[in-house]
Coordinates of C-alpha atoms in Angstrom, one line a residue:
M22 CA 2.5 -20.0 -6.9
S23 CA 3.3 -17.9 -3.8
S24 CA 2.8 -14.4 -3.8
F25 CA 6.6 -13.8 -3.4
P26 CA 9.2 -16.0 -4.7
S27 CA 9.3 -19.3 -2.6
S28 CA 13.2 -18.9 -2.4
I29 CA 12.6 -15.8 -0.4
P30 CA 11.0 -16.2 2.8
R31 CA 8.6 -13.7 4.2
F32 CA 10.3 -11.2 6.5
K33 CA 9.5 -7.9 8.4
K34 CA 11.5 -5.1 9.8
P35 CA 13.2 -3.8 12.8
L36 CA 14.6 -0.3 14.0
F37 CA 17.4 1.6 14.9
Q38 CA 17.8 2.4 18.9
C39 CA 19.9 5.3 17.9
F40 CA 16.8 6.8 16.2
L41 CA 14.4 6.1 18.9
L42 CA 13.8 9.9 19.8
L43 CA 14.6 11.0 16.3
S44 CA 11.7 13.3 14.5
F45 CA 11.4 13.8 11.0
S46 CA 8.9 14.2 8.3
L47 CA 8.1 12.1 5.2
L48 CA 9.3 15.0 3.4
A49 CA 13.0 13.8 4.3
T50 CA 16.2 15.5 3.6
V51 CA 18.5 14.6 0.7
V52 CA 20.8 11.5 1.6
P53 CA 23.9 10.6 0.1
L54 CA 23.3 9.7 -3.5
V55 CA 23.8 6.7 -5.6
A56 CA 23.4 6.8 -9.4
G57 CA 22.1 10.5 -8.9
Q58 CA 19.0 9.4 -6.7
T59 CA 17.7 11.2 -3.7
R60 CA 15.0 10.2 -1.2
P61 CA 11.7 10.7 -2.1
S62 CA 10.1 14.0 -1.1
Y63 CA 6.7 13.4 -0.1
H64 CA 6.5 9.6 0.4
L65 CA 7.0 7.8 4.0
T66 CA 10.3 6.2 4.0
P67 CA 12.7 4.7 6.8
A68 CA 15.5 6.7 8.0
T69 CA 17.5 3.6 7.6
K70 CA 17.6 0.0 6.6
W71 CA 14.4 -2.2 5.2
M72 CA 10.7 -1.1 5.1
S73 CA 7.6 -3.2 4.0
D74 CA 4.3 -3.9 5.5
P75 CA 2.2 -0.9 6.9
Q76 CA 0.0 -1.7 9.8
R77 CA -3.7 -0.1 10.1
P78 CA -3.2 3.1 11.9
F79 CA -5.6 4.1 14.7
F80 CA -6.2 7.8 15.9
Q81 CA -5.6 8.5 19.9
G82 CA -4.3 11.3 21.9
G83 CA -4.7 13.8 19.0
E84 CA -2.8 12.1 16.6
W85 CA -2.9 9.1 14.1
H86 CA -0.4 6.1 14.9
L87 CA 0.9 4.1 12.1
Y88 CA 3.4 1.4 12.1
Y89 CA 5.4 -0.2 9.6
L90 CA 7.7 -3.5 9.3
W91 CA 11.2 -2.6 9.8
N92 CA 14.4 -4.4 9.7
S93 CA 17.6 -2.9 11.0
N94 CA 19.5 -5.9 10.2
W95 CA 18.8 -5.8 6.5
D96 CA 21.5 -7.7 4.5
K97 CA 21.0 -7.8 0.6
S98 CA 23.0 -10.8 0.2
N99 CA 20.7 -12.5 2.6
P100 CA 17.3 -10.9 2.4
G101 CA 15.5 -13.3 4.4
S102 CA 17.5 -13.0 7.7
G103 CA 17.3 -10.4 10.5
G104 CA 13.8 -10.5 11.3
T105 CA 11.3 -7.4 11.5
E106 CA 9.5 -5.1 14.3
W107 CA 7.3 -2.5 14.4
Y108 CA 8.4 1.0 13.8
H109 CA 6.3 3.9 14.8
V110 CA 5.2 7.2 13.2
T111 CA 2.9 9.7 14.0
S112 CA 0.9 12.3 12.2
S113 CA -2.0 15.2 12.7
D114 CA -2.8 15.4 9.1
M115 CA -1.3 11.9 7.4
V116 CA 1.0 13.8 5.3
Q117 CA 3.6 14.5 7.3
W118 CA 5.0 12.0 9.6
T119 CA 7.1 12.2 12.9
S120 CA 9.6 9.0 13.6
R121 CA 9.1 7.9 17.1
G122 CA 11.1 4.5 17.2
V123 CA 10.7 0.9 17.6
A124 CA 7.0 0.4 19.6
I125 CA 7.2 -3.3 19.5
R126 CA 10.7 -5.3 19.3
K127 CA 11.4 -8.5 17.8
Y128 CA 13.0 -11.7 19.8
Q129 CA 12.1 -10.8 23.1
P130 CA 11.5 -12.9 26.1
N131 CA 7.7 -13.4 26.3
P132 CA 6.6 -13.4 30.0
P133 CA 6.2 -15.5 32.4
G134 CA 8.6 -18.2 31.3
G135 CA 10.7 -16.1 28.8
A136 CA 10.3 -18.1 25.8
I137 CA 11.1 -16.4 22.4
L138 CA 8.2 -16.7 20.1
G139 CA 9.8 -15.0 17.1
D140 CA 10.2 -11.4 15.2
I141 CA 7.4 -9.1 14.9
E142 CA 5.4 -9.5 11.8
T143 CA 2.1 -8.3 10.4
G144 CA -1.2 -7.5 12.3
S145 CA -3.4 -5.1 13.7
S146 CA -4.4 -3.2 16.3
V147 CA -7.8 -2.0 18.1
I148 CA -8.6 0.5 20.7
D149 CA -10.6 -1.6 23.4
T150 CA -13.1 1.0 24.3
A151 CA -15.3 -1.4 26.5
N152 CA -12.2 -3.1 28.3
S153 CA -13.0 -6.3 27.1
A154 CA -9.6 -7.5 27.2
G155 CA -9.1 -6.4 30.8
F156 CA -5.9 -4.4 30.0
G157 CA -7.9 -1.0 30.7
Q158 CA -10.3 1.1 29.1
N159 CA -9.3 2.5 25.6
A160 CA -6.1 0.3 25.9
V161 CA -4.7 -0.5 22.6
V162 CA -4.8 -4.2 21.7
T163 CA -2.4 -5.4 19.0
V164 CA -2.8 -9.2 17.7
L165 CA 0.1 -9.9 15.1
T166 CA 2.1 -12.7 13.8
Q167 CA 5.3 -13.9 15.4
M168 CA 7.5 -16.5 13.5
Q169 CA 10.1 -18.8 15.2
D170 CA 11.7 -21.6 13.3
G171 CA 9.1 -21.3 10.5
V172 CA 6.3 -21.4 12.4
Q173 CA 3.6 -18.8 12.5
Q174 CA 1.2 -18.0 15.2
Q175 CA -0.5 -15.0 16.6
S176 CA 0.6 -13.2 19.7
L177 CA -1.3 -10.1 21.6
F178 CA 0.4 -7.0 22.7
Y179 CA -1.2 -4.1 24.7
S180 CA -0.3 -0.6 25.2
N181 CA -1.8 2.2 27.9
D182 CA 0.1 4.9 26.5
A183 CA -1.5 5.5 23.3
G184 CA 0.6 3.0 21.4
Y185 CA 4.1 4.4 22.2
T186 CA 5.1 1.3 24.3
F187 CA 3.8 -2.3 24.3
T188 CA 3.7 -4.9 26.8
A189 CA 3.4 -8.8 25.7
Y190 CA 0.5 -10.7 27.2
D191 CA 1.8 -13.5 29.2
C192 CA -0.1 -16.3 27.9
N193 CA 0.9 -15.9 24.2
P194 CA 0.3 -17.1 21.7
V195 CA -3.2 -16.2 21.7
M196 CA -3.7 -18.2 18.2
P197 CA -1.2 -21.0 18.1
N198 CA -0.5 -22.5 14.8
P199 CA -2.9 -25.1 14.1
N200 CA -0.3 -27.7 12.6
P201 CA 3.1 -26.4 13.6
S202 CA 4.9 -29.6 12.2
A203 CA 4.0 -28.9 9.1
K204 CA 4.3 -25.2 9.2
P205 CA 1.5 -23.7 7.1
A206 CA 0.7 -20.1 6.5
F207 CA -1.0 -18.6 9.3
R208 CA -0.4 -15.0 9.5
D209 CA -1.5 -11.3 9.5
P210 CA -4.4 -11.3 11.4
K211 CA -6.8 -8.1 10.7
I212 CA -9.2 -7.6 13.9
F213 CA -12.3 -5.6 13.7
W214 CA -15.4 -5.4 16.1
D215 CA -19.0 -6.6 15.0
D216 CA -21.6 -4.5 16.2
T217 CA -24.4 -6.7 15.1
A218 CA -22.9 -10.2 16.5
G219 CA -21.4 -8.4 19.6
H220 CA -17.8 -10.0 19.2
W221 CA -14.5 -9.7 17.9
V222 CA -13.6 -11.1 14.4
A223 CA -10.0 -11.9 12.8
A224 CA -9.1 -12.6 9.5
V225 CA -5.9 -14.5 9.0
A226 CA -4.3 -15.3 6.0
E227 CA -4.0 -19.3 5.7
G228 CA -2.3 -20.0 2.1
D229 CA -5.1 -19.9 -0.3
K230 CA -7.7 -19.0 1.8
I231 CA -8.6 -16.2 4.5
G232 CA -9.7 -18.2 8.0
F233 CA -12.4 -16.1 10.4
Y234 CA -11.9 -16.2 13.9
T235 CA -14.2 -14.6 16.6
S236 CA -13.8 -13.7 20.4
A237 CA -15.2 -12.2 23.0
N238 CA -12.3 -10.8 24.7
L239 CA -9.1 -10.7 21.9
K240 CA -7.4 -13.4 24.0
S241 CA -9.3 -16.8 23.3
W242 CA -10.1 -17.1 19.6
T243 CA -12.7 -19.7 17.8
Y244 CA -12.5 -20.7 14.1
V245 CA -15.6 -20.1 12.4
S246 CA -15.1 -20.0 8.7
G247 CA -13.1 -20.0 5.5
F248 CA -13.1 -18.0 2.2
Y249 CA -11.3 -19.4 -0.7
P250 CA -11.6 -17.0 -3.5
P251 CA -14.7 -18.1 -6.0
G252 CA -13.5 -19.6 -9.4
V253 CA -9.9 -18.1 -9.3
D254 CA -6.5 -19.0 -8.1
L255 CA -4.9 -15.8 -6.6
G256 CA -1.8 -17.8 -5.0
T257 CA -0.8 -17.3 -1.3
L258 CA -2.9 -14.7 0.1
E259 CA -1.9 -12.2 2.4
C260 CA -2.7 -9.3 4.6
P261 CA -6.5 -9.8 4.4
D262 CA -8.7 -6.5 5.1
V263 CA -12.5 -6.5 6.0
Y264 CA -14.9 -3.6 6.5
Q265 CA -18.1 -2.0 5.5
I266 CA -18.7 1.0 3.2
D267 CA -21.4 2.5 1.5
L268 CA -22.2 2.4 -2.3
D269 CA -22.5 5.9 -3.6
G270 CA -22.4 7.1 0.0
N271 CA -25.9 5.7 0.7
P272 CA -26.5 4.0 3.8
A273 CA -29.2 1.7 2.4
S274 CA -26.7 0.4 0.2
R275 CA -24.1 -0.6 2.9
V276 CA -22.0 -3.5 1.8
W277 CA -18.9 -5.3 3.4
L278 CA -15.4 -5.6 1.6
L279 CA -12.8 -8.1 1.5
A280 CA -9.5 -7.1 0.1
V281 CA -6.4 -9.4 0.3
G282 CA -3.0 -9.3 -1.0
A283 CA -2.9 -11.6 -3.8
N284 CA -1.1 -12.6 -7.1
G285 CA -2.8 -12.2 -10.6
Y286 CA 0.0 -14.2 -12.4
L287 CA -2.7 -16.6 -13.9
N288 CA -4.2 -13.4 -15.6
R289 CA -0.9 -11.4 -16.9
K290 CA -0.9 -9.6 -13.6
T291 CA 1.6 -9.0 -10.5
T292 CA 0.9 -9.0 -7.2
G293 CA -1.4 -6.5 -5.6
T294 CA -4.2 -6.0 -3.7
A295 CA -7.6 -7.8 -4.7
Y296 CA -11.0 -7.2 -3.3
W297 CA -14.7 -8.7 -3.4
A298 CA -17.9 -7.1 -2.2
G299 CA -20.1 -9.4 -0.2
T300 CA -22.2 -10.1 2.9
W301 CA -21.1 -10.9 6.4
D302 CA -23.3 -12.8 8.6
G303 CA -21.4 -12.7 11.7
T304 CA -18.9 -16.0 11.0
R305 CA -18.7 -15.9 7.5
F306 CA -18.2 -13.9 4.2
T307 CA -19.9 -14.3 1.0
A308 CA -18.5 -12.7 -2.0
T309 CA -21.4 -11.2 -4.2
T310 CA -19.1 -9.9 -6.8
S311 CA -16.1 -11.2 -8.8
Y312 CA -12.7 -10.2 -7.9
R313 CA -11.4 -6.7 -8.7
W314 CA -8.0 -4.9 -8.1
M315 CA -7.8 -1.8 -5.8
D316 CA -4.8 -0.7 -7.9
E317 CA -3.2 -2.3 -11.1
G318 CA 0.3 -1.1 -11.0
P319 CA 3.1 -3.3 -9.9
D320 CA 3.9 -1.8 -6.6
F321 CA 0.7 -1.5 -4.3
Y322 CA 0.9 -4.4 -1.8
A323 CA 0.0 -5.4 1.9
T324 CA -2.6 -2.6 1.7
V325 CA -4.3 -1.5 4.9
S326 CA -7.3 0.9 5.3
W327 CA -9.2 2.9 8.3
E328 CA -12.1 4.5 9.1
N329 CA -12.5 8.2 8.2
P330 CA -14.1 9.6 11.6
N331 CA -15.7 12.3 9.7
N332 CA -17.4 9.8 7.5
K333 CA -17.6 6.4 9.0
Y334 CA -19.1 4.4 6.2
G335 CA -18.8 6.9 3.3
S336 CA -15.1 6.9 2.9
R337 CA -11.9 5.3 4.2
Y338 CA -8.1 6.0 4.0
A339 CA -5.8 3.4 2.4
I340 CA -2.0 3.2 2.1
G341 CA 0.3 0.6 0.4
W342 CA 3.8 -0.8 0.6
M343 CA 5.2 0.1 -2.9
N344 CA 7.0 -2.6 -3.9
N345 CA 6.9 -6.2 -5.0
W346 CA 8.3 -9.5 -3.9
E347 CA 9.2 -10.7 -6.9
Y348 CA 12.1 -8.0 -6.9
A349 CA 11.9 -6.3 -3.7
P350 CA 15.2 -8.0 -2.2
T351 CA 17.3 -7.3 -5.3
L352 CA 16.4 -3.8 -6.3
P353 CA 19.2 -1.2 -6.5
Y354 CA 18.4 0.6 -3.4
Y355 CA 20.3 3.7 -2.7
G356 CA 21.2 6.1 0.1
G357 CA 21.0 3.4 3.4
F358 CA 17.2 2.8 3.3
E359 CA 15.2 0.3 1.5
G360 CA 11.7 0.9 0.9
Q361 CA 8.7 3.5 0.6
M362 CA 5.0 3.3 1.3
S363 CA 2.5 4.9 -1.2
L364 CA 0.4 8.3 -1.0
V365 CA -2.2 8.1 1.8
R366 CA -5.5 7.6 -0.2
E367 CA -9.3 8.5 0.1
V368 CA -11.1 5.4 -0.7
K369 CA -14.7 5.4 -1.6
Y370 CA -17.3 3.0 -3.1
R371 CA -19.0 4.5 -6.3
T372 CA -21.0 3.2 -9.4
I373 CA -19.0 3.8 -12.1
N374 CA -20.5 2.9 -15.6
G375 CA -22.9 0.7 -13.9
T376 CA -20.4 -1.0 -12.0
P377 CA -19.6 -0.9 -8.2
T378 CA -15.9 0.3 -7.7
L379 CA -13.4 1.1 -5.5
V380 CA -12.0 4.6 -6.3
S381 CA -9.2 6.5 -4.6
I382 CA -7.3 9.8 -5.0
P383 CA -4.5 11.2 -2.7
L384 CA -5.2 13.3 0.5
A385 CA -6.5 16.5 -0.1
G386 CA -3.7 17.7 2.2
Y387 CA -1.1 16.6 0.0
A388 CA -2.1 19.8 -2.4
A389 CA -0.4 22.0 0.2
R390 CA 3.0 20.5 -0.4
F391 CA 3.3 21.5 -3.9
A392 CA 4.0 25.0 -5.4
S393 CA 1.5 26.9 -7.4
P394 CA 1.1 25.3 -11.0
V395 CA 2.1 26.3 -14.0
S396 CA -0.4 25.4 -17.0
V397 CA -1.2 25.6 -20.8
T398 CA -4.7 24.8 -22.3
G399 CA -6.0 23.9 -25.5
T400 CA -2.6 22.6 -27.3
T401 CA -2.3 19.9 -29.8
I402 CA -0.5 16.7 -29.3
T403 CA 1.3 15.0 -32.4
T404 CA 4.2 12.8 -32.7
D405 CA 6.4 16.0 -32.1
P406 CA 6.6 16.9 -28.6
A407 CA 7.1 20.6 -29.5
T408 CA 3.3 20.9 -30.4
A409 CA 2.3 20.2 -27.0
S410 CA 3.8 23.8 -26.1
L411 CA 4.5 22.9 -22.3
P412 CA 5.3 25.4 -20.1
S413 CA 9.0 26.0 -20.0
N414 CA 11.6 24.8 -17.4
L415 CA 9.8 21.7 -16.1
A416 CA 12.5 20.4 -14.3
G417 CA 12.7 18.7 -11.1
G418 CA 12.7 15.3 -9.3
A419 CA 9.1 15.6 -7.4
Y420 CA 5.9 17.0 -8.9
V421 CA 2.4 16.3 -9.7
I422 CA 1.0 16.9 -13.4
R423 CA -2.6 17.2 -13.6
A424 CA -3.9 16.5 -17.6
T425 CA -6.9 16.3 -19.6
V426 CA -6.5 14.9 -22.8
T427 CA -9.6 14.8 -25.2
K428 CA -10.0 13.0 -28.4
A429 CA -12.0 15.8 -30.3
D430 CA -13.9 16.0 -33.4
G431 CA -11.2 15.9 -36.5
D432 CA -8.6 14.3 -33.8
D433 CA -7.0 10.8 -35.6
G434 CA -4.9 9.7 -33.0
D435 CA -5.5 7.2 -30.2
K436 CA -2.7 7.1 -27.9
V437 CA -1.2 9.7 -25.9
Y438 CA 2.4 9.3 -24.0
F439 CA 3.4 11.5 -21.1
R440 CA 6.9 10.5 -20.7
I441 CA 8.8 11.5 -17.8
K442 CA 12.1 11.5 -16.0
S443 CA 13.6 11.6 -19.6
D444 CA 17.3 12.1 -20.6
G445 CA 17.0 11.6 -24.2
T446 CA 17.8 7.8 -23.9
S447 CA 15.6 6.9 -20.9
N448 CA 12.2 7.7 -19.7
T449 CA 9.1 6.3 -18.0
T450 CA 6.0 6.7 -19.8
I451 CA 2.4 7.1 -18.6
G452 CA 0.0 6.6 -21.6
Y453 CA -3.6 6.4 -22.4
D454 CA -5.2 4.4 -25.3
F455 CA -8.3 5.8 -26.2
S456 CA -9.3 2.8 -28.6
D457 CA -9.9 0.6 -25.6
S458 CA -9.9 3.1 -22.8
Q459 CA -6.8 1.9 -21.3
V460 CA -4.1 3.7 -19.1
F461 CA -0.5 2.3 -18.8
L462 CA 2.6 2.5 -17.2
A463 CA 5.8 1.5 -19.2
R464 CA 9.2 1.8 -17.2
G465 CA 11.2 -0.9 -19.0
S466 CA 13.6 1.9 -20.2
D467 CA 13.2 4.1 -16.8
G468 CA 17.2 4.3 -16.2
S469 CA 20.2 2.0 -16.0
D470 CA 19.8 0.8 -12.5
S471 CA 17.2 -1.2 -13.0
D472 CA 19.1 -3.1 -15.9
T473 CA 21.3 -4.6 -12.9
L474 CA 18.2 -6.8 -12.0
A475 CA 18.4 -10.5 -13.1
S476 CA 16.3 -11.9 -15.5
G477 CA 13.3 -13.2 -13.8
P478 CA 12.9 -10.3 -11.6
R479 CA 13.6 -8.1 -14.8
T480 CA 10.8 -9.4 -16.6
V481 CA 8.5 -8.7 -14.0
W482 CA 9.8 -5.1 -14.0
D483 CA 9.9 -4.2 -17.7
A484 CA 6.1 -5.8 -18.0
V485 CA 3.8 -2.8 -19.1
R486 CA 0.8 -2.5 -16.7
T487 CA -2.4 -1.5 -17.8
A488 CA -5.6 -0.8 -16.2
T489 CA -9.1 -0.1 -18.1
N490 CA -10.9 3.4 -17.3
P491 CA -14.4 2.4 -16.7
S492 CA -15.8 5.9 -17.3
G493 CA -14.7 5.3 -21.2
G494 CA -15.4 8.2 -23.5
S495 CA -13.4 11.0 -25.7
R496 CA -11.8 12.6 -22.7
V497 CA -9.9 11.6 -20.0
K498 CA -8.6 13.3 -16.7
L499 CA -5.0 11.9 -15.3
A500 CA -3.4 12.9 -12.1
I501 CA 0.3 11.9 -12.2
Y502 CA 2.2 12.1 -9.0
V503 CA 5.7 11.9 -9.6
D504 CA 8.5 11.6 -6.8
Q505 CA 12.4 10.9 -7.1
N506 CA 11.9 7.0 -7.8
S507 CA 8.1 6.4 -7.9
V508 CA 4.9 7.2 -10.1
E509 CA 1.2 6.7 -8.9
T510 CA -1.4 7.6 -11.5
F511 CA -5.1 8.4 -11.0
V512 CA -7.6 8.5 -13.7
D513 CA -10.7 11.2 -13.6
D514 CA -11.5 13.1 -10.6
E515 CA -12.4 10.3 -8.5
G516 CA -9.7 8.1 -9.2
V517 CA -11.8 5.3 -11.1
T518 CA -8.6 3.4 -11.7
S519 CA -5.2 3.8 -10.7
L520 CA -1.5 2.4 -11.4
S521 CA 1.3 2.8 -8.8
G522 CA 5.0 1.8 -9.7
L523 CA 8.6 2.5 -8.5
I524 CA 11.0 3.7 -11.1
Y525 CA 14.8 4.3 -11.2
P526 CA 15.5 7.0 -13.6
N527 CA 19.0 8.1 -14.4
Q528 CA 21.1 10.8 -12.7
G529 CA 20.0 14.0 -14.0
A530 CA 17.0 12.6 -16.1
E531 CA 14.3 15.4 -15.6
G532 CA 12.9 15.9 -19.2
I533 CA 8.9 16.0 -19.7
E534 CA 7.2 15.6 -22.8
V535 CA 3.9 14.6 -23.9
V536 CA 3.2 13.0 -27.7
S537 CA 1.1 10.9 -29.3
G538 CA 1.2 7.3 -30.9
G539 CA 0.5 8.7 -34.3
G540 CA -2.1 11.1 -35.6
K541 CA -3.5 14.1 -33.6
L542 CA -5.0 14.6 -29.9
T543 CA -6.0 17.7 -27.9
L544 CA -4.2 18.5 -25.0
T545 CA -7.2 20.3 -23.4
L546 CA -5.3 21.1 -20.1
F547 CA -1.7 20.2 -18.9
S548 CA -0.7 21.7 -15.3
Y549 CA 2.8 21.2 -13.3
A550 CA 3.4 21.8 -9.5
S551 CA 6.7 21.1 -8.2
F552 CA 6.9 19.6 -4.9
A553 CA 7.7 23.0 -2.6
S554 CA 8.6 22.0 0.7

């Protein structure tokens, strides 16, 4: 099974020329309403049209450069049409982003012969500090997928102005499709420099495997090995990511991680980002752990991660596309744009209850975007929402809830439900079950807009998503980031597990309540901070 419906071609996004110099932050203003919805307040969205895969950012010229796939020709009636290109945004803090326009355009003639190799799809950029490719010291070199007539191959583009404009290499493609008549999957190259081996490495998604290639100059590539997920079928693999990270911050416990876009359909999951820890010998990745999910919600895909320049191996940053190919083409989008990114997260590799685990929490910089919190402590959770004694006048479309729930001595409850975006008939529920240490997301009654989905996509949408809290115990901490039509939940202080999902609440649905599934629990702390600016 493909990681997206086989009837829907994989597609990427272009951008409006008229927005080329338009600046806007991810704290976007309200756009015209449909069903009462507004643009997300603190998530990155496109000004118009379709957004999908983020592209790994880099830091140059005093700012972060992030690109995403954009389709200015998005047409819901024909979602596979139009093609994508790379849209450019920059930021000094990775919280607020400024639009810089299209950086690499689709369907452009490639020098010297003028061949059109296709649209501009997912890839990655590196800063060529040693000028190995010959385009200049510190040139930004990008290798990405282009697809024409269903044939995927990798092309090279370079920039000498910090990624604002790019030039196509005149010998593209640098990685031709190995069997163009069969049109196999051959996409999403992720480039990194191997210090020990002294060469560049590309991880390329090739259907049910990840192919590895090496190069001395970023222009000529040699296939060296392939990685197949050991003992598990994860569908069509996409968007690989390969990096080193220290377990528990200890350089002596440094490991390699391979992450991929994957489909957990055989294990009652949906698409997401799976990862393995392992070893890399310069040409081959060998997994030493079973696979795990970076986020167990339905909408965290095409994830990219990048170095923390202040702690190269101790932590990384990551961002994902908040959507799912099972329903992305048919969602009831509003406001003239389609898609959003997740929050940027800081990611660490920690031993949690004996198991090495990728943990993640939103960047600390987001805290400044919220008002001072209001809170209560030491109240009781029952089936009656009044007993939780939440602060009054909790309303608004964007906020963060931080809660600590305890199953104290004498408490006889197991489940707690945080019902958000409620209007009495609809709501989204984030819950926790102490009996099996599971956090869950239930959005089957989020609002009437999602009722418009066809039966297949609706089944995927309505499925309750769960994640096990590896810390367990009789107390749990939840950080619940709610935006206009999304919720991202992180468990415990380090984010030992997370669930991310889109939601479509009804117009005016802003109620919040905390109840049990039966019996009594203790609400040790509940704080609410609304989005402020």
